[in-house]
Amino acid sequence: MLFHVRMDVNLPPSMPEAEAAELKRVERDKAQALQASGKWRHLWRIAGQYSNISLFDVDSVDELHTMISTLPLFPYMTIQVMPLCRHPSSIRDDDK
């Protein structure tokens, strides 16, 4: 199942810089591992915002929820999830 996910991050201004840097480092490692697994298919930054648009390819909504909710930055995110399905007018048979 494919999902389009928008994640907007809002770290508290009072968070110490060193704590924020470590949180971002751990988040990066986790995101890269999920990308390497093939579950997190694409990751794009939204220019000018601390936000991203991602495509996930998972077996269920529950799997997506578990993946997203275990991200280190999850407590600081506003997340929008949109399930995707192939459009009947698409000229492509795959996601390439």
mmCIF file of C-alpha atoms in Angstrom:
data_model
loop_
_atom_site.group_PDB
_atom_site.id
_atom_site.type_symbol
_atom_site.label_atom_id
_atom_site.label_comp_id
_atom_site.label_asym_id
_atom_site.label_seq_id
_atom_site.Cartn_x
_atom_site.Cartn_y
_atom_site.Cartn_z
ATOM 1 C CA MET A 1 0.000 0.000 0.000
ATOM 2 C CA LEU A 2 1.330 3.398 -0.965
ATOM 3 C CA PHE A 3 0.906 6.432 1.255
ATOM 4 C CA HIS A 4 1.744 10.094 0.703
ATOM 5 C CA VAL A 5 2.775 11.515 4.085
ATOM 6 C CA ARG A 6 3.471 15.140 4.957
ATOM 7 C CA MET A 7 5.440 15.709 8.157
ATOM 8 C CA ASP A 8 5.788 19.216 9.624
ATOM 9 C CA VAL A 9 8.301 19.443 12.462
ATOM 10 C CA ASN A 10 8.010 22.051 15.203
ATOM 11 C CA LEU A 11 10.738 21.742 17.831
ATOM 12 C CA PRO A 12 10.171 23.883 20.918
ATOM 13 C CA PRO A 13 12.274 27.070 20.854
ATOM 14 C CA SER A 14 13.314 26.277 24.422
ATOM 15 C CA MET A 15 14.939 22.952 23.414
ATOM 16 C CA PRO A 16 18.719 23.176 23.934
ATOM 17 C CA GLU A 17 20.644 23.202 20.649
ATOM 18 C CA ALA A 18 22.713 20.120 21.576
ATOM 19 C CA GLU A 19 19.559 18.137 22.392
ATOM 20 C CA ALA A 20 17.944 19.180 19.102
ATOM 21 C CA ALA A 21 21.083 18.249 17.144
ATOM 22 C CA GLU A 22 21.211 14.779 18.731
ATOM 23 C CA LEU A 23 17.491 14.224 18.110
ATOM 24 C CA LYS A 24 17.942 15.164 14.442
ATOM 25 C CA ARG A 25 20.950 12.834 14.130
ATOM 26 C CA VAL A 26 18.999 9.880 15.533
ATOM 27 C CA GLU A 27 16.032 10.774 13.293
ATOM 28 C CA ARG A 28 18.288 10.843 10.212
ATOM 29 C CA ASP A 29 19.724 7.405 11.039
ATOM 30 C CA LYS A 30 16.249 5.919 11.528
ATOM 31 C CA ALA A 31 14.897 7.518 8.320
ATOM 32 C CA GLN A 32 17.858 6.274 6.292
ATOM 33 C CA ALA A 33 17.445 2.732 7.660
ATOM 34 C CA LEU A 34 13.746 2.752 6.717
ATOM 35 C CA GLN A 35 14.639 4.029 3.239
ATOM 36 C CA ALA A 36 17.237 1.278 2.844
ATOM 37 C CA SER A 37 14.556 -1.293 3.773
ATOM 38 C CA GLY A 38 12.391 -0.079 0.866
ATOM 39 C CA LYS A 39 9.481 0.845 3.155
ATOM 40 C CA TRP A 40 10.201 4.612 3.001
ATOM 41 C CA ARG A 41 10.347 4.957 -0.778
ATOM 42 C CA HIS A 42 10.916 8.684 -1.259
ATOM 43 C CA LEU A 43 11.751 11.646 0.968
ATOM 44 C CA TRP A 44 11.600 15.255 -0.210
ATOM 45 C CA ARG A 45 12.146 18.446 1.759
ATOM 46 C CA ILE A 46 9.619 21.233 1.283
ATOM 47 C CA ALA A 47 11.664 24.301 0.428
ATOM 48 C CA GLY A 48 11.630 27.000 3.087
ATOM 49 C CA GLN A 49 9.932 24.843 5.732
ATOM 50 C CA TYR A 50 10.956 22.287 8.334
ATOM 51 C CA SER A 51 8.699 19.798 6.559
ATOM 52 C CA ASN A 52 8.885 16.877 4.185
ATOM 53 C CA ILE A 53 6.751 14.922 1.768
ATOM 54 C CA SER A 54 7.378 11.190 1.794
ATOM 55 C CA LEU A 55 6.088 8.088 0.057
ATOM 56 C CA PHE A 56 5.797 4.914 2.090
ATOM 57 C CA ASP A 57 5.204 1.439 0.678
ATOM 58 C CA VAL A 58 3.927 -0.727 3.532
ATOM 59 C CA ASP A 59 1.657 -3.741 4.028
ATOM 60 C CA SER A 60 -0.951 -2.006 6.186
ATOM 61 C CA VAL A 61 -2.092 1.200 7.821
ATOM 62 C CA ASP A 62 -0.964 -0.281 11.133
ATOM 63 C CA GLU A 63 2.566 -0.786 9.798
ATOM 64 C CA LEU A 64 2.662 2.826 8.599
ATOM 65 C CA HIS A 65 1.445 4.081 11.967
ATOM 66 C CA THR A 66 4.067 2.037 13.812
ATOM 67 C CA MET A 67 6.861 3.295 11.553
ATOM 68 C CA ILE A 68 5.879 6.948 11.850
ATOM 69 C CA SER A 69 5.146 6.854 15.570
ATOM 70 C CA THR A 70 8.567 5.379 16.349
ATOM 71 C CA LEU A 71 10.417 8.255 14.649
ATOM 72 C CA PRO A 72 12.373 10.272 17.225
ATOM 73 C CA LEU A 73 10.820 13.554 16.018
ATOM 74 C CA PHE A 74 7.266 12.134 16.110
ATOM 75 C CA PRO A 75 6.262 14.001 19.299
ATOM 76 C CA TYR A 76 7.095 17.279 17.514
ATOM 77 C CA MET A 77 5.331 16.522 14.207
ATOM 78 C CA THR A 78 2.035 17.383 12.634
ATOM 79 C CA ILE A 79 1.368 14.586 10.145
ATOM 80 C CA GLN A 80 -1.035 14.265 7.236
ATOM 81 C CA VAL A 81 -1.504 10.833 5.623
ATOM 82 C CA MET A 82 -3.109 10.190 2.243
ATOM 83 C CA PRO A 83 -3.540 6.629 0.941
ATOM 84 C CA LEU A 84 -2.762 6.296 -2.761
ATOM 85 C CA CYS A 85 -3.987 3.983 -5.497
ATOM 86 C CA ARG A 86 -3.205 3.843 -9.192
ATOM 87 C CA HIS A 87 -5.265 6.144 -11.379
ATOM 88 C CA PRO A 88 -7.043 4.321 -14.229
ATOM 89 C CA SER A 89 -5.742 6.902 -16.730
ATOM 90 C CA SER A 90 -2.101 6.413 -15.717
ATOM 91 C CA ILE A 91 0.122 5.401 -18.637
ATOM 92 C CA ARG A 92 2.527 3.573 -16.304
ATOM 93 C CA ASP A 93 2.130 0.086 -14.891
ATOM 94 C CA ASP A 94 4.525 0.675 -11.985
ATOM 95 C CA ASP A 95 5.848 3.461 -9.769
ATOM 96 C CA LYS A 96 8.988 4.256 -11.774
#
